[in-house]
Amino acid sequence: MSTPRKAVALISGGLDSMLAAKTLLAQGIHVEGINFFTGFCVEGHTHAIRKKDQEKPKRNNALWVAEQIGIKLHIVDVVDEYKDVLLNPKHGYGSNMNPCLDCKGFMVKKAYEWMLAHSFDFIITGEVIGQRPMSQRKDTMPVVARESGALDRLLRPLCAKLLPPTLPEREGWVDRERLHDFSGRTRKPQMALAAQFGITEYSQPAGGCCFLTDVSYSKKLVDLWTGRGTREYDFDDLMLLKVGRHLRPRPHFKLIVGREEGENRFMEGYRHQFMHFQTVSCPGPLVLADGGALSDDDVLLAAGLVARFSQGRDAAQVDVQVTDTLGVSRTLTVTPRPAEQIPAEWYV
Amino acid sequence: MSHHQLDARRILCPMPVIRTQNKVQGLAAGDTLEVICTDPGALHDIPAWCRIHGHHVLESRQQGHEWIITVQVGASAN
Ligand code: SF4
């Protein structure tokens, strides 16, 4: 074979896609990675925002994997296109707001487009039959291949032997015998293969690759849509769902309360877009109000809550500065709202 | 050889890397790109991205709460 065949590998940053790529590299295939940024990826974000996490070493796992196995990695921003996947999943949601099967189909479709545009020959993923209840079952494997348009140019090296031979196998570009037959939720075969490749360090995301599998994040997302009366969202909304404590004291607005210095600093970048609150007579968090027009009563209620979350929570009165989106500020003197007057349902 | 700038402030990883990658695609070998970021994660990610794509980080410096990373486009661009 003069020029090696080329495969584009979906790299999530976890062990499975790393092993899938490594399996093909071991067969002399030229592999490059692709990673999709949906806005919900667990990578970096909250870690980057919270100050205590800034001290820990952090890395983008997909980049790290690519470097470990010696392949290029192309990161593609799909935030806008992903909206349709999240809002209208043909196959529905998993246990939270995760539309895993549609998401897989979408990513393989994007990889397929990339493959055609860059004259690559096929696509590989780290999928394993039975690994995930929604998107990695024997009956869903053909769904992804079909709906993405990739058809038999989609190869899953970790479970290929349990599936019909794909084009790369039939054409002899890849030796089917040296692919794998992993299935089920056990991680043992992956660990054994990692050991065989001399891979000792890898990340093992617990729930999945994104925030949509997270109960509390999904709750906040649904609350955002309910509060707005529409399922629209933009990138800033997604970022803000990852920071602060969220309270919805009234249906038409919610408060985002910075929990520490790193979050406050990050939220400062959003001050011009939101009415915001900050205590002036004592240290306290930055608080953004997200929602429709706030009445004077709403502002007073919010100021009492802001005082509650400040260091003046036990003081008789606290001065709170309120600034609207035009940058006009005024100062209110309020009594911090007693904890027992903050119903648990207000916490999103 | 030309020098370019990229404002990647107030966006979080991996966005600074994506913007760097997209910008570098339009540059020639030897060109330099100065990326200004506020997410410290970029200090890790941009050099990692450069290493796997054959670009070079000439300098990383901090200015208050901002980091400035200067990248030189490698010969086998992208
Ligand atoms: S966990 Fe998230 S990124 Fe992964 S397949 Fe499901 S929806 Fe997509």
Tab-separated table of C-alpha atoms and ligand atoms in Angstrom:
chain	number	residue	atom	x	y	z
A	1	MET	CA	0.000	0.000	0.000
A	2	SER	CA	1.723	3.218	-1.114
A	3	THR	CA	-0.308	5.990	0.465
A	4	PRO	CA	-1.970	5.011	3.702
A	5	ARG	CA	-5.735	5.268	3.959
A	6	LYS	CA	-6.974	8.156	6.038
A	7	ALA	CA	-9.471	8.014	8.892
A	8	VAL	CA	-11.013	10.851	10.855
A	9	ALA	CA	-11.599	9.854	14.487
A	10	LEU	CA	-14.214	11.386	16.755
A	11	ILE	CA	-12.166	12.230	19.832
A	12	SER	CA	-14.109	12.973	22.999
A	13	GLY	CA	-11.146	12.993	25.361
A	14	GLY	CA	-12.161	9.726	27.027
A	15	LEU	CA	-10.458	6.365	26.867
A	16	ASP	CA	-12.666	4.648	24.274
A	17	SER	CA	-12.104	7.054	21.404
A	18	MET	CA	-8.411	7.116	22.285
A	19	LEU	CA	-8.231	3.320	21.993
A	20	ALA	CA	-10.224	3.303	18.750
A	21	ALA	CA	-7.769	5.744	17.168
A	22	LYS	CA	-4.785	3.886	18.557
A	23	THR	CA	-6.102	0.583	17.167
A	24	LEU	CA	-6.114	2.017	13.655
A	25	LEU	CA	-2.770	3.780	14.034
A	26	ALA	CA	-1.361	0.360	14.891
A	27	GLN	CA	-2.590	-0.820	11.472
A	28	GLY	CA	-0.731	1.938	9.656
A	29	ILE	CA	-3.798	4.088	8.981
A	30	HIS	CA	-3.281	7.866	8.913
A	31	VAL	CA	-5.597	9.155	11.664
A	32	GLU	CA	-6.602	12.712	12.499
A	33	GLY	CA	-9.009	13.611	15.271
A	34	ILE	CA	-12.088	15.788	15.265
A	35	ASN	CA	-13.817	17.169	18.329
A	36	PHE	CA	-17.100	19.058	18.405
A	37	PHE	CA	-17.790	21.895	20.785
A	38	THR	CA	-21.542	22.055	21.431
A	39	GLY	CA	-21.433	24.578	24.284
A	40	PHE	CA	-22.401	21.824	26.717
A	41	CYS	CA	-19.069	20.011	26.794
A	42	VAL	CA	-17.694	19.328	30.244
A	43	GLU	CA	-14.274	20.597	29.184
A	44	GLY	CA	-12.697	23.327	31.189
A	45	HIS	CA	-15.521	25.759	31.765
A	46	THR	CA	-16.568	25.627	35.368
A	47	HIS	CA	-13.062	24.595	36.245
A	48	ALA	CA	-11.767	27.680	34.562
A	49	ILE	CA	-14.264	29.934	36.283
A	50	ARG	CA	-14.000	28.896	39.906
A	51	LYS	CA	-10.939	30.248	41.597
A	52	LYS	CA	-10.169	27.153	43.633
A	53	ASP	CA	-10.148	25.124	40.426
A	54	GLN	CA	-7.796	27.527	38.709
A	55	GLU	CA	-5.039	26.311	40.956
A	56	LYS	CA	-5.460	22.720	39.820
A	57	PRO	CA	-3.771	21.749	36.586
A	58	LYS	CA	-6.374	21.525	33.858
A	59	ARG	CA	-6.335	20.549	30.285
A	60	ASN	CA	-8.547	19.960	27.347
A	61	ASN	CA	-8.816	16.181	27.347
A	62	ALA	CA	-9.344	15.867	23.600
A	63	LEU	CA	-6.151	17.842	22.910
A	64	TRP	CA	-4.336	15.847	25.530
A	65	VAL	CA	-5.430	12.538	23.970
A	66	ALA	CA	-4.387	13.735	20.508
A	67	GLU	CA	-0.961	14.664	21.791
A	68	GLN	CA	-0.534	11.362	23.641
A	69	ILE	CA	-1.247	9.278	20.573
A	70	GLY	CA	0.430	11.653	18.140
A	71	ILE	CA	-2.418	12.802	15.920
A	72	LYS	CA	-3.697	16.195	14.812
A	73	LEU	CA	-6.957	17.389	16.345
A	74	HIS	CA	-9.470	19.693	14.698
A	75	ILE	CA	-11.920	21.328	17.093
A	76	VAL	CA	-15.136	22.469	15.489
A	77	ASP	CA	-17.553	25.004	16.954
A	78	VAL	CA	-21.073	23.620	16.414
A	79	VAL	CA	-22.848	25.689	19.075
A	80	ASP	CA	-25.421	27.175	16.683
A	81	GLU	CA	-26.126	24.066	14.659
A	82	TYR	CA	-26.436	22.003	17.809
A	83	LYS	CA	-29.535	23.941	18.897
A	84	ASP	CA	-31.712	22.008	16.514
A	85	VAL	CA	-30.359	18.715	17.851
A	86	LEU	CA	-31.141	19.712	21.413
A	87	LEU	CA	-34.497	21.328	20.745
A	88	ASN	CA	-35.956	18.814	18.303
A	89	PRO	CA	-34.434	15.396	18.884
A	90	LYS	CA	-36.141	12.857	16.679
A	91	HIS	CA	-35.240	10.084	19.090
A	92	GLY	CA	-36.033	11.973	22.279
A	93	TYR	CA	-33.994	12.548	25.400
A	94	GLY	CA	-32.127	10.250	27.745
A	95	SER	CA	-32.585	10.439	31.508
A	96	ASN	CA	-31.971	14.206	31.493
A	97	MET	CA	-31.839	16.714	28.644
A	98	ASN	CA	-29.336	14.600	26.718
A	99	PRO	CA	-30.458	13.782	23.161
A	100	CYS	CA	-27.671	11.196	22.833
A	101	LEU	CA	-28.810	9.282	19.781
A	102	ASP	CA	-29.523	12.398	17.708
A	103	CYS	CA	-26.310	13.917	19.012
A	104	LYS	CA	-24.252	10.930	17.858
A	105	GLY	CA	-25.921	11.026	14.446
A	106	PHE	CA	-25.222	14.756	14.176
A	107	MET	CA	-21.560	14.414	15.114
A	108	VAL	CA	-20.950	11.544	12.726
A	109	LYS	CA	-22.690	13.550	10.006
A	110	LYS	CA	-20.405	16.523	10.665
A	111	ALA	CA	-17.393	14.212	10.658
A	112	TYR	CA	-18.607	12.740	7.374
A	113	GLU	CA	-18.809	16.215	5.813
A	114	TRP	CA	-15.307	16.932	7.093
A	115	MET	CA	-14.103	13.605	5.682
A	116	LEU	CA	-15.440	14.472	2.223
A	117	ALA	CA	-14.041	17.996	2.318
A	118	HIS	CA	-10.560	16.769	3.296
A	119	SER	CA	-10.416	13.671	1.091
A	120	PHE	CA	-10.309	11.206	3.955
A	121	ASP	CA	-11.578	7.651	3.490
A	122	PHE	CA	-13.606	6.769	6.560
A	123	ILE	CA	-14.691	7.679	10.069
A	124	ILE	CA	-14.020	5.940	13.357
A	125	THR	CA	-15.657	6.291	16.759
A	126	GLY	CA	-14.990	4.749	20.153
A	127	GLU	CA	-18.516	3.350	20.457
A	128	VAL	CA	-19.001	0.029	22.207
A	129	ILE	CA	-22.215	-1.981	21.913
A	130	GLY	CA	-24.202	-1.892	25.143
A	131	GLN	CA	-21.978	0.721	26.757
A	132	ARG	CA	-24.691	3.366	26.981
A	133	PRO	CA	-28.385	2.588	27.250
A	134	MET	CA	-29.574	5.142	24.700
A	135	SER	CA	-27.006	5.666	22.023
A	136	GLN	CA	-24.746	2.635	22.049
A	137	ARG	CA	-26.955	-0.376	21.501
A	138	LYS	CA	-26.729	-2.960	18.753
A	139	ASP	CA	-29.960	-1.660	17.200
A	140	THR	CA	-28.892	2.004	17.334
A	141	MET	CA	-25.553	1.468	15.584
A	142	PRO	CA	-27.150	1.259	12.103
A	143	VAL	CA	-29.343	4.271	12.952
A	144	VAL	CA	-26.297	6.474	13.456
A	145	ALA	CA	-24.618	5.119	10.317
A	146	ARG	CA	-27.744	5.726	8.250
A	147	GLU	CA	-28.905	9.076	9.591
A	148	SER	CA	-25.438	10.577	9.433
A	149	GLY	CA	-25.077	9.537	5.810
A	150	ALA	CA	-21.740	7.879	6.610
A	151	LEU	CA	-23.203	4.382	6.053
A	152	ASP	CA	-20.469	1.782	5.795
A	153	ARG	CA	-17.691	4.327	5.965
A	154	LEU	CA	-18.322	4.408	9.695
A	155	LEU	CA	-16.119	1.950	11.549
A	156	ARG	CA	-16.230	1.230	15.283
A	157	PRO	CA	-12.888	-0.462	15.949
A	158	LEU	CA	-13.749	-1.475	19.525
A	159	CYS	CA	-16.810	-3.550	18.606
A	160	ALA	CA	-16.397	-4.020	14.837
A	161	LYS	CA	-16.257	-7.802	15.084
A	162	LEU	CA	-19.797	-7.852	16.445
A	163	LEU	CA	-21.097	-5.793	13.518
A	164	PRO	CA	-21.297	-6.459	9.765
A	165	PRO	CA	-18.017	-5.690	7.933
A	166	THR	CA	-17.755	-2.069	6.821
A	167	LEU	CA	-16.189	-0.737	3.633
A	168	PRO	CA	-12.677	-0.281	5.127
A	169	GLU	CA	-12.758	-3.917	6.248
A	170	ARG	CA	-14.174	-5.300	3.007
A	171	GLU	CA	-11.676	-3.356	0.931
A	172	GLY	CA	-8.828	-4.620	3.076
A	173	TRP	CA	-7.729	-1.133	4.184
A	174	VAL	CA	-8.159	-2.407	7.724
A	175	ASP	CA	-7.601	-5.921	9.037
A	176	ARG	CA	-10.876	-6.932	10.688
A	177	GLU	CA	-9.085	-9.647	12.639
A	178	ARG	CA	-7.119	-7.001	14.503
A	179	LEU	CA	-10.224	-5.058	15.511
A	180	HIS	CA	-12.183	-5.823	18.689
A	181	ASP	CA	-15.399	-7.342	20.003
A	182	PHE	CA	-16.043	-5.312	23.147
A	183	SER	CA	-19.582	-5.095	24.444
A	184	GLY	CA	-21.455	-4.185	27.602
A	185	ARG	CA	-20.744	-1.841	30.425
A	186	THR	CA	-17.618	-3.545	31.723
A	187	ARG	CA	-14.462	-1.476	31.322
A	188	LYS	CA	-12.093	-4.436	31.676
A	189	PRO	CA	-11.356	-5.022	27.964
A	190	GLN	CA	-10.633	-1.311	27.500
A	191	MET	CA	-8.267	-1.311	30.448
A	192	ALA	CA	-6.494	-4.402	29.156
A	193	LEU	CA	-6.115	-2.829	25.706
A	194	ALA	CA	-4.862	0.411	27.250
A	195	ALA	CA	-2.251	-1.580	29.161
A	196	GLN	CA	-1.258	-3.351	25.944
A	197	PHE	CA	-0.714	0.032	24.273
A	198	GLY	CA	1.203	1.267	27.300
A	199	ILE	CA	-1.453	3.887	28.079
A	200	THR	CA	-1.476	4.437	31.815
A	201	GLU	CA	-3.204	7.794	32.156
A	202	TYR	CA	-6.618	8.653	30.818
A	203	SER	CA	-9.748	10.469	31.896
A	204	GLN	CA	-12.904	8.588	32.752
A	205	PRO	CA	-15.841	10.943	32.613
A	206	ALA	CA	-18.499	9.479	34.894
A	207	GLY	CA	-21.821	10.530	33.381
A	208	GLY	CA	-20.993	11.236	29.776
A	209	CYS	CA	-19.333	13.825	27.658
A	210	CYS	CA	-21.564	16.778	28.433
A	211	PHE	CA	-23.567	18.801	30.929
A	212	LEU	CA	-26.829	17.639	29.386
A	213	THR	CA	-26.531	14.376	31.318
A	214	ASP	CA	-26.298	16.361	34.549
A	215	VAL	CA	-29.532	16.559	36.586
A	216	SER	CA	-28.990	20.007	38.029
A	217	TYR	CA	-27.772	21.545	34.764
A	218	SER	CA	-30.766	20.081	32.905
A	219	LYS	CA	-33.093	21.505	35.562
A	220	LYS	CA	-31.570	24.952	35.113
A	221	LEU	CA	-31.912	24.733	31.352
A	222	VAL	CA	-35.586	23.765	31.547
A	223	ASP	CA	-36.158	26.541	34.117
A	224	LEU	CA	-34.581	29.062	31.728
A	225	TRP	CA	-36.947	28.037	28.946
A	226	THR	CA	-39.989	28.012	31.240
A	227	GLY	CA	-39.100	31.448	32.621
A	228	ARG	CA	-38.777	32.900	29.124
A	229	GLY	CA	-41.739	31.107	27.660
A	230	THR	CA	-39.556	29.991	24.747
A	231	ARG	CA	-36.896	27.377	24.250
A	232	GLU	CA	-34.486	29.865	22.724
A	233	TYR	CA	-30.986	30.175	24.149
A	234	ASP	CA	-27.675	31.672	23.196
A	235	PHE	CA	-24.116	30.896	24.074
A	236	ASP	CA	-24.030	33.340	26.999
A	237	ASP	CA	-27.039	31.604	28.547
A	238	LEU	CA	-25.188	28.317	28.469
A	239	MET	CA	-22.144	29.835	30.126
A	240	LEU	CA	-24.212	31.454	32.860
A	241	LEU	CA	-25.985	28.195	33.651
A	242	LYS	CA	-22.605	26.882	34.725
A	243	VAL	CA	-21.857	29.613	37.245
A	244	GLY	CA	-23.372	30.786	40.494
A	245	ARG	CA	-26.337	29.876	42.561
A	246	HIS	CA	-29.609	30.333	40.644
A	247	LEU	CA	-32.780	31.464	42.412
A	248	ARG	CA	-36.141	32.147	40.840
A	249	PRO	CA	-38.179	34.131	43.360
A	250	ARG	CA	-40.783	35.126	40.758
A	251	PRO	CA	-41.740	33.399	37.488
A	252	HIS	CA	-40.492	36.278	35.327
A	253	PHE	CA	-36.985	36.682	36.711
A	254	LYS	CA	-34.182	34.792	38.328
A	255	LEU	CA	-31.058	35.831	40.164
A	256	ILE	CA	-27.591	34.472	39.498
A	257	VAL	CA	-25.499	34.842	42.643
A	258	GLY	CA	-21.715	34.559	42.321
A	259	ARG	CA	-20.387	32.052	44.833
A	260	GLU	CA	-16.799	33.145	44.945
A	261	GLU	CA	-14.219	35.510	43.499
A	262	GLY	CA	-13.610	33.614	40.272
A	263	GLU	CA	-17.326	33.462	39.477
A	264	ASN	CA	-17.828	37.135	40.388
A	265	ARG	CA	-15.028	38.136	38.036
A	266	PHE	CA	-16.429	36.002	35.237
A	267	MET	CA	-19.925	37.440	35.750
A	268	GLU	CA	-18.554	40.984	35.614
A	269	GLY	CA	-18.235	40.479	31.865
A	270	TYR	CA	-22.046	40.241	31.726
A	271	ARG	CA	-22.871	43.322	33.803
A	272	HIS	CA	-23.907	45.395	30.807
A	273	GLN	CA	-26.408	42.824	29.633
A	274	PHE	CA	-28.272	42.436	32.929
A	275	MET	CA	-29.635	44.484	35.778
A	276	HIS	CA	-27.169	43.716	38.551
A	277	PHE	CA	-26.781	44.096	42.282
A	278	GLN	CA	-23.811	44.510	44.581
A	279	THR	CA	-23.690	45.285	48.300
A	280	VAL	CA	-21.831	48.498	49.183
A	281	SER	CA	-21.911	48.568	52.996
A	282	CYS	CA	-20.227	45.152	53.268
A	283	PRO	CA	-18.546	42.634	50.953
A	284	GLY	CA	-20.944	40.521	48.945
A	285	PRO	CA	-21.376	38.690	45.662
A	286	LEU	CA	-22.178	40.122	42.273
A	287	VAL	CA	-25.778	39.216	41.430
A	288	LEU	CA	-27.287	39.334	37.938
A	289	ALA	CA	-31.043	39.508	37.374
A	290	ASP	CA	-32.116	37.578	34.287
A	291	GLY	CA	-35.646	38.088	33.030
A	292	GLY	CA	-38.234	40.628	31.974
A	293	ALA	CA	-38.765	44.080	33.471
A	294	LEU	CA	-38.493	44.085	37.271
A	295	SER	CA	-41.061	46.148	39.193
A	296	ASP	CA	-40.001	48.194	42.233
A	297	ASP	CA	-41.271	45.377	44.449
A	298	ASP	CA	-39.205	42.854	42.500
A	299	VAL	CA	-36.111	45.023	42.909
A	300	LEU	CA	-36.679	45.291	46.665
A	301	LEU	CA	-37.196	41.559	46.943
A	302	ALA	CA	-34.010	40.936	44.946
A	303	ALA	CA	-32.035	43.442	47.060
A	304	GLY	CA	-33.141	41.656	50.259
A	305	LEU	CA	-31.866	38.384	48.807
A	306	VAL	CA	-28.600	39.980	47.700
A	307	ALA	CA	-28.108	41.247	51.268
A	308	ARG	CA	-28.843	37.738	52.542
A	309	PHE	CA	-26.015	36.289	50.456
A	310	SER	CA	-23.561	39.007	51.546
A	311	GLN	CA	-21.358	39.200	54.606
A	312	GLY	CA	-23.951	41.534	56.114
A	313	ARG	CA	-26.544	38.741	56.341
A	314	ASP	CA	-26.846	39.234	60.138
A	315	ALA	CA	-26.818	43.047	60.024
A	316	ALA	CA	-30.021	45.028	60.607
A	317	GLN	CA	-29.623	46.807	57.283
A	318	VAL	CA	-27.421	46.548	54.216
A	319	ASP	CA	-26.861	49.028	51.380
A	320	VAL	CA	-27.275	47.425	47.983
A	321	GLN	CA	-26.430	49.135	44.715
A	322	VAL	CA	-28.726	48.311	41.791
A	323	THR	CA	-27.594	49.110	38.260
A	324	ASP	CA	-29.829	48.762	35.241
A	325	THR	CA	-28.767	47.791	31.724
A	326	LEU	CA	-28.242	51.456	30.802
A	327	GLY	CA	-25.664	51.725	33.579
A	328	VAL	CA	-27.839	53.873	35.858
A	329	SER	CA	-27.271	53.027	39.541
A	330	ARG	CA	-29.152	53.682	42.745
A	331	THR	CA	-28.603	52.503	46.277
A	332	LEU	CA	-31.275	50.842	48.398
A	333	THR	CA	-31.077	50.202	52.120
A	334	VAL	CA	-32.714	46.876	52.888
A	335	THR	CA	-33.064	44.265	55.597
A	336	PRO	CA	-31.426	40.973	54.624
A	337	ARG	CA	-34.163	38.481	53.879
A	338	PRO	CA	-34.317	35.846	56.634
A	339	ALA	CA	-33.316	32.358	55.527
A	340	GLU	CA	-36.732	30.950	56.500
A	341	GLN	CA	-38.343	33.319	53.993
A	342	ILE	CA	-36.444	31.788	51.105
A	343	PRO	CA	-38.489	28.762	50.052
A	344	ALA	CA	-36.501	25.771	48.840
A	345	GLU	CA	-38.405	25.908	45.504
A	346	TRP	CA	-36.747	29.229	44.698
A	347	TYR	CA	-33.426	27.450	44.279
A	348	VAL	CA	-33.225	26.214	40.717
B	1	MET	CA	5.786	37.381	7.228
B	2	SER	CA	3.178	39.352	9.053
B	3	HIS	CA	2.048	39.885	12.599
B	4	HIS	CA	-1.577	39.480	13.693
B	5	GLN	CA	-3.670	39.830	16.814
B	6	LEU	CA	-6.630	37.884	18.135
B	7	ASP	CA	-8.903	39.010	20.930
B	8	ALA	CA	-9.993	35.878	22.808
B	9	ARG	CA	-10.939	37.655	26.018
B	10	ARG	CA	-13.951	36.618	28.075
B	11	ILE	CA	-14.404	33.384	26.191
B	12	LEU	CA	-13.684	30.084	27.822
B	13	CYS	CA	-11.762	27.074	26.618
B	14	PRO	CA	-11.976	25.553	24.126
B	15	MET	CA	-13.171	28.729	22.345
B	16	PRO	CA	-9.754	30.477	22.447
B	17	VAL	CA	-8.198	27.399	20.813
B	18	ILE	CA	-10.940	27.221	18.182
B	19	ARG	CA	-10.491	30.903	17.350
B	20	THR	CA	-6.700	30.459	17.205
B	21	GLN	CA	-7.066	27.414	14.951
B	22	ASN	CA	-9.451	29.222	12.601
B	23	LYS	CA	-7.272	32.315	12.453
B	24	VAL	CA	-4.091	30.321	11.811
B	25	GLN	CA	-5.796	28.616	8.872
B	26	GLY	CA	-5.635	31.905	6.989
B	27	LEU	CA	-1.989	32.644	7.838
B	28	ALA	CA	1.269	31.650	6.164
B	29	ALA	CA	4.238	29.783	7.627
B	30	GLY	CA	6.382	32.172	9.668
B	31	ASP	CA	3.533	34.584	10.442
B	32	THR	CA	3.017	35.422	14.089
B	33	LEU	CA	-0.236	35.665	15.998
B	34	GLU	CA	-0.686	37.279	19.381
B	35	VAL	CA	-3.684	35.823	21.240
B	36	ILE	CA	-5.060	37.777	24.198
B	37	CYS	CA	-7.029	35.628	26.647
B	38	THR	CA	-8.624	35.828	30.055
B	39	ASP	CA	-9.214	32.102	30.600
B	40	PRO	CA	-6.005	30.681	32.078
B	41	GLY	CA	-6.960	27.333	30.520
B	42	ALA	CA	-5.704	28.790	27.231
B	43	LEU	CA	-2.163	28.719	28.652
B	44	HIS	CA	-2.445	24.985	28.561
B	45	ASP	CA	-4.607	24.424	25.501
B	46	ILE	CA	-3.040	26.778	22.944
B	47	PRO	CA	0.496	25.391	23.434
B	48	ALA	CA	-0.899	21.813	23.301
B	49	TRP	CA	-2.718	22.634	20.072
B	50	CYS	CA	0.474	24.205	18.665
B	51	ARG	CA	2.552	21.146	19.529
B	52	ILE	CA	0.251	18.725	17.721
B	53	HIS	CA	-0.022	20.948	14.649
B	54	GLY	CA	3.634	21.905	14.383
B	55	HIS	CA	3.345	25.581	15.371
B	56	HIS	CA	5.540	27.308	17.939
B	57	VAL	CA	4.732	29.306	21.036
B	58	LEU	CA	7.227	32.156	21.077
B	59	GLU	CA	6.077	33.739	24.314
B	60	SER	CA	3.411	33.604	27.027
B	61	ARG	CA	3.104	36.553	29.366
B	62	GLN	CA	0.646	37.783	31.928
B	63	GLN	CA	-0.676	41.332	32.073
B	64	GLY	CA	-3.008	41.802	35.029
B	65	HIS	CA	-5.860	39.350	34.520
B	66	GLU	CA	-4.938	38.795	30.877
B	67	TRP	CA	-2.537	36.414	29.199
B	68	ILE	CA	-0.850	37.072	25.888
B	69	ILE	CA	0.351	34.067	23.930
B	70	THR	CA	2.413	34.605	20.785
B	71	VAL	CA	2.268	31.806	18.245
B	72	GLN	CA	4.412	31.394	15.143
B	73	VAL	CA	2.837	29.419	12.330
B	74	GLY	CA	4.836	26.300	11.486
B	75	ALA	CA	5.996	25.094	8.102
B	76	SER	CA	3.413	22.315	7.687
B	77	ALA	CA	0.611	24.753	8.331
B	78	ASN	CA	-2.601	23.127	9.647
C	1	SF4	S1	-23.629	12.796	26.558
C	1	SF4	FE1	-23.973	14.763	25.505
C	1	SF4	S2	-22.297	14.919	23.969
C	1	SF4	FE2	-22.424	12.772	24.638
C	1	SF4	S3	-23.784	11.802	23.130
C	1	SF4	FE3	-25.089	12.415	24.867
C	1	SF4	S4	-25.834	14.455	24.323
C	1	SF4	FE4	-24.090	14.024	22.976
